Amino acid sequence: RALVGGFLQNELEALPGLILSAGIRHDRAAYRIVEILEDDFGNTTKLPVFEPTHSIWSPRFGVLYRLTEQASLYASWSRGFRFPNLAETSGVLTVNPEVEPQRSQGFELGAKVRSERFRGNLTLYRMDVLDEIVANSSVLFTFANFFPPPATITFAGVQTVNLDRVRHQGIETSASFDVCEWLEVHGHYTWDDTRVRRDDVTDLDSNRVPITPRHRGGAGVLTRLPYWIEIGVDYLWVGRRGAINDFGEDIEKLDDYGRW
């Protein structure tokens, strides 16, 4: 896989406190997927299987307005992408050389507060992803068995597929506060709702995307000691979520967990 890309971005203070930003990015990916055959004498032959080339433009626009020296509001729109990796196109378990890149269109609204002792962020986001790349564990494979007696065998397996449209939306918050010069407390929380909006192949419409928790967050403290030493403790919490590939919610959800 060969990747090449470039981008341009510019920021302009159109009015005092009003900052506009715009950017454009272009990426190109060229794949050469081959099947390697080896005979009884150790000689190898490479047979081209698929040689796709993908080219994507990704613009973005944003605006930021400073209400005061400490507080600001911002909004942004952008298009994004993800090329399939080699494990997804030509791996052992999830091979699909014809999987397409996923493309997204996202919006963000947010607010930031910065003071001498307090820092806070609030973001609302929505992102619609076209052709989202996932590993679907309910794909049926069929092959012919020519050994006596002849039969056709069908079994369920895992394959990388594209979902027509998936929506990611949620809220992200974070804050930190300096109790004193040497002690900081901080925390963060995310609510994330990720659902399949449309898919004509897998019949997963309206199903939640598994393994993505709806709730997650954390908190911690940080002490600043002499000689550039910092000591802290953090707690991360992840809520209940579906098991990976369990789009149909056929098995019990994974329990929530915390990590210190």
PDB file of N, CA and C in Angstrom, residues 74-109:
ATOM      1  N   TYR A  74     -17.159  28.101  19.529  1.00  0.00           N
ATOM      2  CA  TYR A  74     -16.644  27.722  18.215  1.00  0.00           C
ATOM      3  C   TYR A  74     -17.604  26.748  17.535  1.00  0.00           C
ATOM      4  N   ALA A  75     -17.501  26.691  16.223  1.00  0.00           N
ATOM      5  CA  ALA A  75     -18.263  25.758  15.401  1.00  0.00           C
ATOM      6  C   ALA A  75     -17.380  25.339  14.240  1.00  0.00           C
ATOM      7  N   SER A  76     -17.562  24.103  13.793  1.00  0.00           N
ATOM      8  CA  SER A  76     -16.740  23.624  12.681  1.00  0.00           C
ATOM      9  C   SER A  76     -17.495  22.574  11.882  1.00  0.00           C
ATOM     10  N   TRP A  77     -17.126  22.471  10.625  1.00  0.00           N
ATOM     11  CA  TRP A  77     -17.631  21.444   9.711  1.00  0.00           C
ATOM     12  C   TRP A  77     -16.437  20.866   8.974  1.00  0.00           C
ATOM     13  N   SER A  78     -16.447  19.554   8.802  1.00  0.00           N
ATOM     14  CA  SER A  78     -15.302  18.935   8.120  1.00  0.00           C
ATOM     15  C   SER A  78     -15.715  17.619   7.486  1.00  0.00           C
ATOM     16  N   ARG A  79     -14.946  17.231   6.513  1.00  0.00           N
ATOM     17  CA  ARG A  79     -15.066  15.900   5.918  1.00  0.00           C
ATOM     18  C   ARG A  79     -13.807  15.116   6.246  1.00  0.00           C
ATOM     19  N   GLY A  80     -13.997  13.847   6.569  1.00  0.00           N
ATOM     20  CA  GLY A  80     -12.863  12.999   6.911  1.00  0.00           C
ATOM     21  C   GLY A  80     -12.918  11.683   6.154  1.00  0.00           C
ATOM     22  N   PHE A  81     -11.957  10.824   6.421  1.00  0.00           N
ATOM     23  CA  PHE A  81     -11.875   9.555   5.698  1.00  0.00           C
ATOM     24  C   PHE A  81     -11.008   8.586   6.489  1.00  0.00           C
ATOM     25  N   ARG A  82     -11.106   7.330   6.117  1.00  0.00           N
ATOM     26  CA  ARG A  82     -10.152   6.317   6.580  1.00  0.00           C
ATOM     27  C   ARG A  82     -10.000   5.274   5.490  1.00  0.00           C
ATOM     28  N   PHE A  83      -8.753   5.076   5.035  1.00  0.00           N
ATOM     29  CA  PHE A  83      -8.490   4.019   4.071  1.00  0.00           C
ATOM     30  C   PHE A  83      -8.457   2.666   4.783  1.00  0.00           C
ATOM     31  N   PRO A  84      -8.892   1.606   4.137  1.00  0.00           N
ATOM     32  CA  PRO A  84      -8.769   0.280   4.754  1.00  0.00           C
ATOM     33  C   PRO A  84      -7.306  -0.102   4.917  1.00  0.00           C
ATOM     34  N   ASN A  85      -6.994  -0.744   6.048  1.00  0.00           N
ATOM     35  CA  ASN A  85      -5.617  -1.182   6.258  1.00  0.00           C
ATOM     36  C   ASN A  85      -5.403  -2.548   5.611  1.00  0.00           C
ATOM     37  N   LEU A  86      -4.171  -3.013   5.635  1.00  0.00           N
ATOM     38  CA  LEU A  86      -3.847  -4.253   4.916  1.00  0.00           C
ATOM     39  C   LEU A  86      -4.498  -5.471   5.545  1.00  0.00           C
ATOM     40  N   ALA A  87      -4.706  -5.447   6.875  1.00  0.00           N
ATOM     41  CA  ALA A  87      -5.378  -6.580   7.518  1.00  0.00           C
ATOM     42  C   ALA A  87      -6.830  -6.686   7.061  1.00  0.00           C
ATOM     43  N   GLU A  88      -7.449  -5.548   6.729  1.00  0.00           N
ATOM     44  CA  GLU A  88      -8.852  -5.558   6.299  1.00  0.00           C
ATOM     45  C   GLU A  88      -8.994  -5.927   4.831  1.00  0.00           C
ATOM     46  N   THR A  89      -8.013  -5.615   4.011  1.00  0.00           N
ATOM     47  CA  THR A  89      -8.107  -5.949   2.587  1.00  0.00           C
ATOM     48  C   THR A  89      -7.556  -7.339   2.277  1.00  0.00           C
ATOM     49  N   SER A  90      -6.530  -7.742   3.003  1.00  0.00           N
ATOM     50  CA  SER A  90      -5.859  -8.998   2.639  1.00  0.00           C
ATOM     51  C   SER A  90      -5.353  -9.742   3.872  1.00  0.00           C
ATOM     52  N   GLY A  91      -6.089  -9.650   4.967  1.00  0.00           N
ATOM     53  CA  GLY A  91      -5.684 -10.347   6.179  1.00  0.00           C
ATOM     54  C   GLY A  91      -6.073 -11.805   6.160  1.00  0.00           C
ATOM     55  N   VAL A  92      -5.872 -12.457   7.285  1.00  0.00           N
ATOM     56  CA  VAL A  92      -6.151 -13.896   7.376  1.00  0.00           C
ATOM     57  C   VAL A  92      -7.638 -14.154   7.609  1.00  0.00           C
ATOM     58  N   LEU A  93      -8.259 -13.400   8.537  1.00  0.00           N
ATOM     59  CA  LEU A  93      -9.624 -13.699   8.945  1.00  0.00           C
ATOM     60  C   LEU A  93     -10.668 -12.792   8.287  1.00  0.00           C
ATOM     61  N   THR A  94     -10.333 -11.543   8.027  1.00  0.00           N
ATOM     62  CA  THR A  94     -11.337 -10.588   7.572  1.00  0.00           C
ATOM     63  C   THR A  94     -11.070 -10.083   6.163  1.00  0.00           C
ATOM     64  N   VAL A  95     -10.464 -10.896   5.327  1.00  0.00           N
ATOM     65  CA  VAL A  95     -10.033 -10.455   4.007  1.00  0.00           C
ATOM     66  C   VAL A  95     -11.221 -10.028   3.141  1.00  0.00           C
ATOM     67  N   ASN A  96     -11.058  -8.863   2.495  1.00  0.00           N
ATOM     68  CA  ASN A  96     -12.016  -8.378   1.508  1.00  0.00           C
ATOM     69  C   ASN A  96     -11.297  -7.325   0.670  1.00  0.00           C
ATOM     70  N   PRO A  97     -10.669  -7.721  -0.436  1.00  0.00           N
ATOM     71  CA  PRO A  97      -9.870  -6.771  -1.226  1.00  0.00           C
ATOM     72  C   PRO A  97     -10.706  -5.651  -1.841  1.00  0.00           C
ATOM     73  N   GLU A  98     -12.030  -5.790  -1.877  1.00  0.00           N
ATOM     74  CA  GLU A  98     -12.870  -4.778  -2.507  1.00  0.00           C
ATOM     75  C   GLU A  98     -13.509  -3.832  -1.496  1.00  0.00           C
ATOM     76  N   VAL A  99     -13.073  -3.861  -0.233  1.00  0.00           N
ATOM     77  CA  VAL A  99     -13.643  -2.947   0.752  1.00  0.00           C
ATOM     78  C   VAL A  99     -13.281  -1.510   0.378  1.00  0.00           C
ATOM     79  N   GLU A 100     -14.247  -0.607   0.540  1.00  0.00           N
ATOM     80  CA  GLU A 100     -14.077   0.784   0.140  1.00  0.00           C
ATOM     81  C   GLU A 100     -13.609   1.636   1.326  1.00  0.00           C
ATOM     82  N   PRO A 101     -12.950   2.781   1.066  1.00  0.00           N
ATOM     83  CA  PRO A 101     -12.621   3.697   2.169  1.00  0.00           C
ATOM     84  C   PRO A 101     -13.904   4.238   2.794  1.00  0.00           C
ATOM     85  N   GLN A 102     -13.841   4.529   4.079  1.00  0.00           N
ATOM     86  CA  GLN A 102     -14.986   5.169   4.709  1.00  0.00           C
ATOM     87  C   GLN A 102     -14.807   6.683   4.674  1.00  0.00           C
ATOM     88  N   ARG A 103     -15.928   7.385   4.469  1.00  0.00           N
ATOM     89  CA  ARG A 103     -15.917   8.845   4.387  1.00  0.00           C
ATOM     90  C   ARG A 103     -16.887   9.394   5.417  1.00  0.00           C
ATOM     91  N   SER A 104     -16.561  10.550   5.971  1.00  0.00           N
ATOM     92  CA  SER A 104     -17.405  11.117   7.021  1.00  0.00           C
ATOM     93  C   SER A 104     -17.637  12.601   6.775  1.00  0.00           C
ATOM     94  N   GLN A 105     -18.734  13.075   7.362  1.00  0.00           N
ATOM     95  CA  GLN A 105     -19.053  14.497   7.382  1.00  0.00           C
ATOM     96  C   GLN A 105     -19.473  14.838   8.801  1.00  0.00           C
ATOM     97  N   GLY A 106     -18.758  15.771   9.426  1.00  0.00           N
ATOM     98  CA  GLY A 106     -18.984  16.018  10.842  1.00  0.00           C
ATOM     99  C   GLY A 106     -19.196  17.486  11.155  1.00  0.00           C
ATOM    100  N   PHE A 107     -19.992  17.728  12.217  1.00  0.00           N
ATOM    101  CA  PHE A 107     -20.244  19.067  12.734  1.00  0.00           C
ATOM    102  C   PHE A 107     -19.894  19.098  14.219  1.00  0.00           C
ATOM    103  N   GLU A 108     -19.377  20.213  14.676  1.00  0.00           N
ATOM    104  CA  GLU A 108     -19.067  20.398  16.086  1.00  0.00           C
ATOM    105  C   GLU A 108     -19.511  21.787  16.533  1.00  0.00           C
ATOM    106  N   LEU A 109     -20.073  21.852  17.749  1.00  0.00           N
ATOM    107  CA  LEU A 109     -20.360  23.102  18.434  1.00  0.00           C
ATOM    108  C   LEU A 109     -19.743  23.002  19.815  1.00  0.00           C
TER     109      LEU A 109
END
